[in-house]
PDB file of C-alpha atoms in Angstrom:
ATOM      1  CA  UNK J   1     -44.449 -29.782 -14.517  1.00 43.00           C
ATOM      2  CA  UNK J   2     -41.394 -30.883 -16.420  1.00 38.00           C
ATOM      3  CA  UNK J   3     -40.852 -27.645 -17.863  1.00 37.00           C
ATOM      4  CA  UNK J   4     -41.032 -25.920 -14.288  1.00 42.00           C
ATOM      5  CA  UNK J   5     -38.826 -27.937 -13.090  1.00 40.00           C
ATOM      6  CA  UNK J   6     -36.027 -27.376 -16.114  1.00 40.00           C
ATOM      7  CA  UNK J   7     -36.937 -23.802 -15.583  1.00 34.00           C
ATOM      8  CA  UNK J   8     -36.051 -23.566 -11.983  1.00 40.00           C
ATOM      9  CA  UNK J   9     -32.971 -25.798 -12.474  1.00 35.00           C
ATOM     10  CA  UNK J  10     -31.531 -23.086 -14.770  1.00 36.00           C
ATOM     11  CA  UNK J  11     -32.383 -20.013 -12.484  1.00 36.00           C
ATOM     12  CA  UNK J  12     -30.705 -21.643  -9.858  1.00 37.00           C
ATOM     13  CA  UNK J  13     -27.619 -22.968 -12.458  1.00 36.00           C
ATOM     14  CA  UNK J  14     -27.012 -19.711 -13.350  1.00 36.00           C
ATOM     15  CA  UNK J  15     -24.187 -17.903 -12.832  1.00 38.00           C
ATOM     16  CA  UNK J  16     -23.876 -14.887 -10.112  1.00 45.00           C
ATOM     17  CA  UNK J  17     -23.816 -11.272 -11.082  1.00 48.00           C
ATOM     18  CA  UNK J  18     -20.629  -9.990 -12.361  1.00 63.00           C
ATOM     19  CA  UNK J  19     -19.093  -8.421  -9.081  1.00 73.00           C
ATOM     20  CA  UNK J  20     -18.488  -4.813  -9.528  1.00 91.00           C
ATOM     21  CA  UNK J  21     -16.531  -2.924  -6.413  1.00 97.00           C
ATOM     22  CA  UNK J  22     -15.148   0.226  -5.007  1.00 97.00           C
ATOM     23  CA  UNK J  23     -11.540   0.010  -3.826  1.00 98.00           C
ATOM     24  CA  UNK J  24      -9.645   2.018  -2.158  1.00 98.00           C
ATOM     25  CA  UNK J  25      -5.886   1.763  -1.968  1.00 98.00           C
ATOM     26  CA  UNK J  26      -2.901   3.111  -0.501  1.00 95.00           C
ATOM     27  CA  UNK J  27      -0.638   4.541  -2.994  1.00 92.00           C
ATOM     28  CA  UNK J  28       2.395   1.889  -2.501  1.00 94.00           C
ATOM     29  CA  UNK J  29       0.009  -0.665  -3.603  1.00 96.00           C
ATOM     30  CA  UNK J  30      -0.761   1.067  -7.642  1.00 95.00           C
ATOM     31  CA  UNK J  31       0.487  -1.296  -9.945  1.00 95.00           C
ATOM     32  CA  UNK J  32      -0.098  -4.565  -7.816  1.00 97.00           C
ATOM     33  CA  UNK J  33      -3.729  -3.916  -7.770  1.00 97.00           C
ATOM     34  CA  UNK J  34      -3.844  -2.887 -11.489  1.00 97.00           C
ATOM     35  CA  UNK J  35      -3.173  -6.367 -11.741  1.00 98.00           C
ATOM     36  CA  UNK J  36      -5.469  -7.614  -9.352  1.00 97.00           C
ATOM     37  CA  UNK J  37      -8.497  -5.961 -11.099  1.00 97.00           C
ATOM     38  CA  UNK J  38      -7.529  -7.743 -14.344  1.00 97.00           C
ATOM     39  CA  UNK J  39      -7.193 -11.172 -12.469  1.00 96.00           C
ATOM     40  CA  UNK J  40     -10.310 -10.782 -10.786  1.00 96.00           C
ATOM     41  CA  UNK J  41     -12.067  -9.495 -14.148  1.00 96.00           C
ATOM     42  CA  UNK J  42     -10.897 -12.379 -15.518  1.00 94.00           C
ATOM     43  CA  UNK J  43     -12.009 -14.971 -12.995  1.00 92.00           C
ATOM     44  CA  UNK J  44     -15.656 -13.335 -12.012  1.00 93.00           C
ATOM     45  CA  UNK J  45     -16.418 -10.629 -15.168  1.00 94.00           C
ATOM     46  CA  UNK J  46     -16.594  -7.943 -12.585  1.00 95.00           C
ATOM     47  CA  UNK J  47     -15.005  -5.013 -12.321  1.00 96.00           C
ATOM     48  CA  UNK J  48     -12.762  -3.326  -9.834  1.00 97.00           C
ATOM     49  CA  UNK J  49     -12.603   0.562  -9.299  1.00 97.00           C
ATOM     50  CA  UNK J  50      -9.715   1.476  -7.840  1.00 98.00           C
ATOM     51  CA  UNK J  51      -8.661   4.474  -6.073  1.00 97.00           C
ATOM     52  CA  UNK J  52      -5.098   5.341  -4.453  1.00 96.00           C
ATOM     53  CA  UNK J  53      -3.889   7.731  -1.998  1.00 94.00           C
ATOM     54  CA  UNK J  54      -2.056   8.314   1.103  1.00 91.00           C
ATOM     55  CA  UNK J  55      -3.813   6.011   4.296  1.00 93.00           C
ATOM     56  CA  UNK J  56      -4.405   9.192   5.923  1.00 92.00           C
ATOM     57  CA  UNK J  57      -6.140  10.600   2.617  1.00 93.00           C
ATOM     58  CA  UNK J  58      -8.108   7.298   2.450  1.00 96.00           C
ATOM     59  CA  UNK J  59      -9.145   7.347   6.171  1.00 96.00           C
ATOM     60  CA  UNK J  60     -10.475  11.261   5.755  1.00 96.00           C
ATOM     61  CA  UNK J  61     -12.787  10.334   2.536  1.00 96.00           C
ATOM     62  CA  UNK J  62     -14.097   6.996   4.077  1.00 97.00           C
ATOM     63  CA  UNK J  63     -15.181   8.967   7.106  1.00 96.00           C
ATOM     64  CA  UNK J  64     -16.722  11.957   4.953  1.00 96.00           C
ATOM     65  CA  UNK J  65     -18.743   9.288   3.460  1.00 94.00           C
ATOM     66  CA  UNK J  66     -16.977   8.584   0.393  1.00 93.00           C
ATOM     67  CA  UNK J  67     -18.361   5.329  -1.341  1.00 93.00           C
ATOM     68  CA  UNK J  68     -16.461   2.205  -1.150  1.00 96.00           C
ATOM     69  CA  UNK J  69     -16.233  -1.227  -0.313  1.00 97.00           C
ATOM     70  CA  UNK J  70     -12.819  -2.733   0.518  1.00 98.00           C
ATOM     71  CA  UNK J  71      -9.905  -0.674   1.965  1.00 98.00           C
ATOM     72  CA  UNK J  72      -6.714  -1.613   2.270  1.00 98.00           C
ATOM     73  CA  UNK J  73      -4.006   1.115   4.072  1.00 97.00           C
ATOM     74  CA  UNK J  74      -0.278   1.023   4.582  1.00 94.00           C
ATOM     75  CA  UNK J  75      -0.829   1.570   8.254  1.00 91.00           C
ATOM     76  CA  UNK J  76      -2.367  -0.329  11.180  1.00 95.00           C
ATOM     77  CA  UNK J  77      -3.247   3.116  13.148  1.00 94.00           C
ATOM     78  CA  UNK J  78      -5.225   4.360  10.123  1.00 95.00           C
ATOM     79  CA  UNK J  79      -7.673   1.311  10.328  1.00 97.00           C
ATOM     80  CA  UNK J  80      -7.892   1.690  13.862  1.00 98.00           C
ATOM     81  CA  UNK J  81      -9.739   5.207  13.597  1.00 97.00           C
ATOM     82  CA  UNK J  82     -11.815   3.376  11.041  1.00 98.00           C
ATOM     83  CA  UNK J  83     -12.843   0.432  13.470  1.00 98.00           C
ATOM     84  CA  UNK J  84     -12.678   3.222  16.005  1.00 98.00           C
ATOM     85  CA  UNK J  85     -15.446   5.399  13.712  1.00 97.00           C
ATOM     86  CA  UNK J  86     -17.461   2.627  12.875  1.00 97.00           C
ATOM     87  CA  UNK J  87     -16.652   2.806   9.313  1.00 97.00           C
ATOM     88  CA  UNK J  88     -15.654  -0.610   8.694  1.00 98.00           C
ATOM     89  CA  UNK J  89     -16.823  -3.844   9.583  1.00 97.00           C
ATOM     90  CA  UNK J  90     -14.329  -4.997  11.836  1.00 97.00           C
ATOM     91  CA  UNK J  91     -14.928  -8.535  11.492  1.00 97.00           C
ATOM     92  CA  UNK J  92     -13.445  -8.400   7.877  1.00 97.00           C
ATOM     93  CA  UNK J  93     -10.232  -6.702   9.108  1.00 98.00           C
ATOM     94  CA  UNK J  94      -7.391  -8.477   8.237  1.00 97.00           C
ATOM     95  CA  UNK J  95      -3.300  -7.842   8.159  1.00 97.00           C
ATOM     96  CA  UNK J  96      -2.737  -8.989   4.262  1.00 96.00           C
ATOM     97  CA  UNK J  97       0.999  -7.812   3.475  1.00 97.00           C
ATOM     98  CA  UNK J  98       4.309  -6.283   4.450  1.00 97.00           C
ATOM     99  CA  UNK J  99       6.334  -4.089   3.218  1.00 97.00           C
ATOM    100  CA  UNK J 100      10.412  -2.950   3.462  1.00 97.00           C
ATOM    101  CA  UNK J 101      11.733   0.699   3.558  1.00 98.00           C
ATOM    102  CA  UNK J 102      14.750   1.753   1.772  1.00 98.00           C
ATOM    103  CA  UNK J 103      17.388   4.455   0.736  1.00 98.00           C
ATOM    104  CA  UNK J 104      16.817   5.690  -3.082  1.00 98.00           C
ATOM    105  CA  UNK J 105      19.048   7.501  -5.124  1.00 98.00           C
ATOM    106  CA  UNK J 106      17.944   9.251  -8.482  1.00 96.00           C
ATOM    107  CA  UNK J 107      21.389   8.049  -9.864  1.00 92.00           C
ATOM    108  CA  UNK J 108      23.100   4.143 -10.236  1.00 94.00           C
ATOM    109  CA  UNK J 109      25.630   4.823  -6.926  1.00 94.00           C
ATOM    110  CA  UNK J 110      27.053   2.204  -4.256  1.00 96.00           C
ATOM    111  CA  UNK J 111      25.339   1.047  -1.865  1.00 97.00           C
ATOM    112  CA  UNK J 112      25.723   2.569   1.683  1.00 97.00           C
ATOM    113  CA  UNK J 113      25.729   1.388   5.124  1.00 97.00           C
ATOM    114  CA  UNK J 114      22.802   2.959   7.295  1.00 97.00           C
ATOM    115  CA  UNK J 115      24.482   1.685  10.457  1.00 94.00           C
ATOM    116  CA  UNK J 116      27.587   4.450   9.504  1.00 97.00           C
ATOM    117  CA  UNK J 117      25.711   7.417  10.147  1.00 96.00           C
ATOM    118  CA  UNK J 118      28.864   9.394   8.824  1.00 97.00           C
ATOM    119  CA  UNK J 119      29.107   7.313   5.513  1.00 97.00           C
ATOM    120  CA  UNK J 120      25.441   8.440   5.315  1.00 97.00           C
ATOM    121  CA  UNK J 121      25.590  12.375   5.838  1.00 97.00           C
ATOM    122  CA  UNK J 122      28.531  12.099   3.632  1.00 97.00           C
ATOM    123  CA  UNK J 123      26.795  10.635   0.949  1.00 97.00           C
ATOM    124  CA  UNK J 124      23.548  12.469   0.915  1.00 97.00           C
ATOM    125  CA  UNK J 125      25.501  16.050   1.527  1.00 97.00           C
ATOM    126  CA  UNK J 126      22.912  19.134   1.599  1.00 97.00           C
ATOM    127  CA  UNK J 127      20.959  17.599  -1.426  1.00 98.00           C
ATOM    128  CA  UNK J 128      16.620  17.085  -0.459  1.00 98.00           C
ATOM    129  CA  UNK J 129      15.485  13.989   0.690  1.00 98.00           C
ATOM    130  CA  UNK J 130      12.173  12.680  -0.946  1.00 98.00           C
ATOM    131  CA  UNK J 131       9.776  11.726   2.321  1.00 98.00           C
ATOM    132  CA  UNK J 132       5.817  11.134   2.046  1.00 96.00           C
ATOM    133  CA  UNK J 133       4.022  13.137   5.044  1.00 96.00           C
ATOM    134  CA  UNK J 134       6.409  12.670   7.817  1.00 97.00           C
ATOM    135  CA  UNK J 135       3.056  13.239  10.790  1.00 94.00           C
ATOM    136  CA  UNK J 136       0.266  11.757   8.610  1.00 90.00           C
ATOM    137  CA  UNK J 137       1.521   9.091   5.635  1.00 91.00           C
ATOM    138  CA  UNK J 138       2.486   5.852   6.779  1.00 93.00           C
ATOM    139  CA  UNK J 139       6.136   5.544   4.518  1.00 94.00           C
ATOM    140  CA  UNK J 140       6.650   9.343   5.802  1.00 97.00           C
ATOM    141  CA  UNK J 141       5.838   7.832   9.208  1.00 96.00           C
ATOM    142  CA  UNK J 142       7.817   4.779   8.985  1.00 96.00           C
ATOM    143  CA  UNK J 143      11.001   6.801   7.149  1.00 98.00           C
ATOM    144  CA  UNK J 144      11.190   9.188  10.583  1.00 98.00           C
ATOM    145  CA  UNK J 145      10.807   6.793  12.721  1.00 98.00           C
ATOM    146  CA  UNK J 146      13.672   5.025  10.896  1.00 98.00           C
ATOM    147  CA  UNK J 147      15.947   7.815  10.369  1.00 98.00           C
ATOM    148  CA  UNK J 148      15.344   8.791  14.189  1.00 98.00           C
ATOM    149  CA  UNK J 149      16.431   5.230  15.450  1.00 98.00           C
ATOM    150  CA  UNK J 150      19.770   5.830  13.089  1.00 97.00           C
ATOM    151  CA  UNK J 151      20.007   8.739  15.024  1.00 97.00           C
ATOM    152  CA  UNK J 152      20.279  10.659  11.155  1.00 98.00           C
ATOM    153  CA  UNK J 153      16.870  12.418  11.667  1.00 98.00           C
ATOM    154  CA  UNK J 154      17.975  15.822  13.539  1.00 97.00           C
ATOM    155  CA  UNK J 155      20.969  16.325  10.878  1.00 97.00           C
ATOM    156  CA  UNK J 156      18.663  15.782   7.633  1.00 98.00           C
ATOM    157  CA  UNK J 157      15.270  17.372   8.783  1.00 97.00           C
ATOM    158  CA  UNK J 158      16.295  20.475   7.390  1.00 97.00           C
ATOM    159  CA  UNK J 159      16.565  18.978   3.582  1.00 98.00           C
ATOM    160  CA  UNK J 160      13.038  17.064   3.852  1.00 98.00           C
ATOM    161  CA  UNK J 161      10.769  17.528   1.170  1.00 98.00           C
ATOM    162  CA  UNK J 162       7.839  15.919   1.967  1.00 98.00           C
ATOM    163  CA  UNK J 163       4.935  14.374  -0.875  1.00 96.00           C
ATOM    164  CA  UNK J 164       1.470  13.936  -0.700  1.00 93.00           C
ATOM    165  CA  UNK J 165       2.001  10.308  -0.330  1.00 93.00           C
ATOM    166  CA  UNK J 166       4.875   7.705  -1.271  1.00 95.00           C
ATOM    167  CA  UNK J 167       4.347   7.665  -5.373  1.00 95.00           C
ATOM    168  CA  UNK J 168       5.025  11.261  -5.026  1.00 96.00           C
ATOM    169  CA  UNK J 169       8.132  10.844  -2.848  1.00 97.00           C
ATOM    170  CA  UNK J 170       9.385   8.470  -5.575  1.00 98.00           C
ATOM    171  CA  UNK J 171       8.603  10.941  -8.493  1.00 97.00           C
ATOM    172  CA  UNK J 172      10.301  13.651  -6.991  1.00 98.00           C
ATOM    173  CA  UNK J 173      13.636  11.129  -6.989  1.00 98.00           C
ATOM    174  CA  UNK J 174      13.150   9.737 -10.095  1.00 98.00           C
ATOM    175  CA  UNK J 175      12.801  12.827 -11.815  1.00 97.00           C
ATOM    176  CA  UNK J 176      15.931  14.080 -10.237  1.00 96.00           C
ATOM    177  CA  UNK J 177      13.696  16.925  -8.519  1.00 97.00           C
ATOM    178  CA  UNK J 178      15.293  15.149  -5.243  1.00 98.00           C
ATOM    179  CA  UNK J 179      18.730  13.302  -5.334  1.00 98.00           C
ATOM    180  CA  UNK J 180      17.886  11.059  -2.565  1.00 98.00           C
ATOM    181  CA  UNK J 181      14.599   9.712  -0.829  1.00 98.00           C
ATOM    182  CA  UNK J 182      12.832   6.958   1.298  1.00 98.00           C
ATOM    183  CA  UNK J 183      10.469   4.617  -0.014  1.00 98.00           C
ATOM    184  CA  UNK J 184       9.038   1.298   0.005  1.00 97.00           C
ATOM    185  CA  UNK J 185      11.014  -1.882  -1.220  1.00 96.00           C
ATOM    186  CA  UNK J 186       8.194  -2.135  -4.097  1.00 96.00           C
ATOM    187  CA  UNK J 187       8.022   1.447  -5.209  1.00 94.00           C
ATOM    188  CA  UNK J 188      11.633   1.042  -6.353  1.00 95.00           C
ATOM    189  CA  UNK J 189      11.165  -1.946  -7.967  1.00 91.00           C
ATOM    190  CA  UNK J 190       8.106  -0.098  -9.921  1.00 90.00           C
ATOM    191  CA  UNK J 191      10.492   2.835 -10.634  1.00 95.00           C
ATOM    192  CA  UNK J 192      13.833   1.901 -13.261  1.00 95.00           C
ATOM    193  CA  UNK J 193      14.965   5.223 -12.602  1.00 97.00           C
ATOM    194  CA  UNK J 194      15.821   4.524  -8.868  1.00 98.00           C
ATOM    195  CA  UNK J 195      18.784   3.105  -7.279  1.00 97.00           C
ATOM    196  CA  UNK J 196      18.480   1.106  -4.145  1.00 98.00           C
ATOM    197  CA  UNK J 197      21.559   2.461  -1.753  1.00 98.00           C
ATOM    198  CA  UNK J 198      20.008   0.724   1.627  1.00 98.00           C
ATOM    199  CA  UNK J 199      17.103  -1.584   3.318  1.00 98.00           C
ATOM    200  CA  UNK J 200      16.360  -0.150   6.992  1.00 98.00           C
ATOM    201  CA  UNK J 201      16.845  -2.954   9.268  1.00 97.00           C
ATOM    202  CA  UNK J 202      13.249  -4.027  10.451  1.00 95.00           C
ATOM    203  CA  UNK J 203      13.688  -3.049  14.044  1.00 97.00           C
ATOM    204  CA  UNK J 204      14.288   0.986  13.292  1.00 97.00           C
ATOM    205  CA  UNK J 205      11.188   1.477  12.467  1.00 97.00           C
ATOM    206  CA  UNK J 206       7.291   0.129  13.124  1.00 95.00           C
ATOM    207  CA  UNK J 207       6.481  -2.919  11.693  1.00 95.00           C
ATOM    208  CA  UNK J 208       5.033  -2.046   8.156  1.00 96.00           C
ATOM    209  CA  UNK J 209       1.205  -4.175   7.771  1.00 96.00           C
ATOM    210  CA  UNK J 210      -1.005  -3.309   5.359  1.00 97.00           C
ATOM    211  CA  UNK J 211      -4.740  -4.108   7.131  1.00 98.00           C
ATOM    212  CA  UNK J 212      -7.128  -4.625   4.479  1.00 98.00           C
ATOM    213  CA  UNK J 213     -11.283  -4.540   5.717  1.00 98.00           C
ATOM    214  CA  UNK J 214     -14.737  -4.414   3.907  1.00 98.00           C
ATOM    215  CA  UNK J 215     -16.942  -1.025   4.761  1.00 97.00           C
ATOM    216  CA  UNK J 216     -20.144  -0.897   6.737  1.00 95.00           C
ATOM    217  CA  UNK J 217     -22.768  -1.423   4.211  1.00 92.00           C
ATOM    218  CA  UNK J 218     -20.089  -2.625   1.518  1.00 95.00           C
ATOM    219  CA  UNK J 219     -21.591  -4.778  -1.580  1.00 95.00           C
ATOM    220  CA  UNK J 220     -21.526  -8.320  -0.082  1.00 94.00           C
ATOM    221  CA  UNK J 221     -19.255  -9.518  -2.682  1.00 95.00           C
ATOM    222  CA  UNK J 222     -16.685  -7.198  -0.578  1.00 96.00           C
ATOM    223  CA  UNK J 223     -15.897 -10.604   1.128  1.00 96.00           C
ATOM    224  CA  UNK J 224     -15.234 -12.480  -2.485  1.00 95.00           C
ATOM    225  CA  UNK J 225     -12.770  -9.778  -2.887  1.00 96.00           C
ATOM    226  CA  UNK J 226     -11.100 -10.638   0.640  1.00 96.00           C
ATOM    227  CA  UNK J 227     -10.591 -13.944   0.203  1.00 95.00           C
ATOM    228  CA  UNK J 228      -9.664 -13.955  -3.502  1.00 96.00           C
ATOM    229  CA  UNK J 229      -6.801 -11.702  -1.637  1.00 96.00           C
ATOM    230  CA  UNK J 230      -5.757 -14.875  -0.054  1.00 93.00           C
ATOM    231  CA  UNK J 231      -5.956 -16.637  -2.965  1.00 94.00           C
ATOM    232  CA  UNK J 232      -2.221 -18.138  -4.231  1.00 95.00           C
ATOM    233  CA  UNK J 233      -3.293 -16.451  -7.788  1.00 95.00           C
ATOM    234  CA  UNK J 234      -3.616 -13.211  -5.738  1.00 96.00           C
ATOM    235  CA  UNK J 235      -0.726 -13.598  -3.582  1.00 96.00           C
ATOM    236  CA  UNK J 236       1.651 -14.600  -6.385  1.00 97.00           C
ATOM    237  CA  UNK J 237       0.668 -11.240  -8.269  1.00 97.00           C
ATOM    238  CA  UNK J 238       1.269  -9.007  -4.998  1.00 97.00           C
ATOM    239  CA  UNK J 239       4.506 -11.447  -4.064  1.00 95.00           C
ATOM    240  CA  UNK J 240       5.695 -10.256  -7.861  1.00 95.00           C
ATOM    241  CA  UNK J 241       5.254  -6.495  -7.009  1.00 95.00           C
ATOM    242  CA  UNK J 242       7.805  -7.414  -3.921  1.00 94.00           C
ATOM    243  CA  UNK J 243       5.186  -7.723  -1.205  1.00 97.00           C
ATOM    244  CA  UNK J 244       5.151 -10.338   1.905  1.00 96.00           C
ATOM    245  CA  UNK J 245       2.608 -12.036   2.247  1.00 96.00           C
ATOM    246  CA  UNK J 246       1.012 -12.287   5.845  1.00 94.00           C
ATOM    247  CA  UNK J 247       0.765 -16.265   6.910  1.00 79.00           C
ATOM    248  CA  UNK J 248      -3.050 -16.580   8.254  1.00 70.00           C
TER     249      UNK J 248
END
């Protein structure tokens, strides 16, 4: 009876299965959830798969049926035609971070004044301006919507080039393939290449959110994930990568 009894004790001691999990990630967010895998390796033995694109990539393979268990966009719209679809479990969804959209230059230059829409054209000339997908990728999105409230849009369209997603928009500046582009705050503090000329001012363009939400069917330990998010080891990783950090 004793020896049942020691027996049970241990099953019930014992630790719970390593936590292995799909994730898929916008782009903007490589780097910050390199370093989340390791944390959360380090803290449950489980590993995290990780997967980045565009949101608008993302949202295509999740609805195709492409296996995952946590996504987390760049874009509020993108998770509504998940919830929409049914492909999430919308009472996991939650807004986790912000971001901040600025002017890049491949070369170490002044800064400029976005409200001097003549300083601006000046500066940038006929050279190409690095966008993500200007109708489908949320920093493509965001970067029109900005440029259109500076009333800059109509006069630069022409010398878009436009990437699969933001990375790509940043690689095509720091390269020098584009003298100019518009990224996230926290791809050009990835990039040492970059220059930061200019922050957008918050109200030219949407508000950036990055919605984060478990998948129908998603490995229960989906919702470990979520709230190890929330965690302060968590947030002070994705606060280092230049992220806010969305107050529940």
């Amino acid at each position: 009876m004793l020896l049942r009894t020691c027996l049970a004790w241990l099953i019930l001691a014992a630790p719970a299965p390593a936590a292995d999990l799909t994730v898929f990630a916008a782009a903007s967010l490589r780097g910050a959830m390199d370093d989340i895998a390791a944390a959360w390796a380090s803290e449950t033995g489980g590993t995290l798969t990780l997967s980045f694109a565009g949101s608008s990539a993302i949202a295509r393979q999740v609805q195709a049926g492409a296996p995952a268990d946590l996504v987390i966009l760049a874009n509020t719209a993108w998770m509504d035609v998940l919830e929409d679809g049914g492909e999430i479990d919308p009472a996991t969804r939650t807004d986790l971070l912000t971001n901040r959209l600025v002017l890049i230059g491949a070369r170490p230059e002044p800064p400029v004044d976005l409200g001097d829409g003549a300083a601006v054209l000046d500066r940038i000339g006929e050279a190409r301006l690095a966008l993500a997908l200007v109708d489908a990728v949320p920093a493509g999105i965001y970067a029109r919507a900005g440029l259109e409230t500076l009333g800059l849009w109509d006069a630069l369209q022409g010398q878009v080039v436009q990437s699969d997603n933001v990375r790509g928009a940043l690689a095509l500046v720091a390269t020098g393939a584009a003298p100019y582009g518009v990224v996230y705050a926290t791809d050009a503090v990835a990039e040492p290449r970059v220059t930061v000329l200019a922050e957008f001012p918050a109200d030219t363009h949407p508000a950036i959110l990055y919605p984060a939400a478990a998948l129908r069917g998603a490995d229960p330990a989906a919702l470990d994930l979520l709230g190890f998010l929330g965690r302060p080891v968590a947030g002070a990783i994705l606060s280092g990568h230049g992220f806010g950090l969305v107050q529940p």
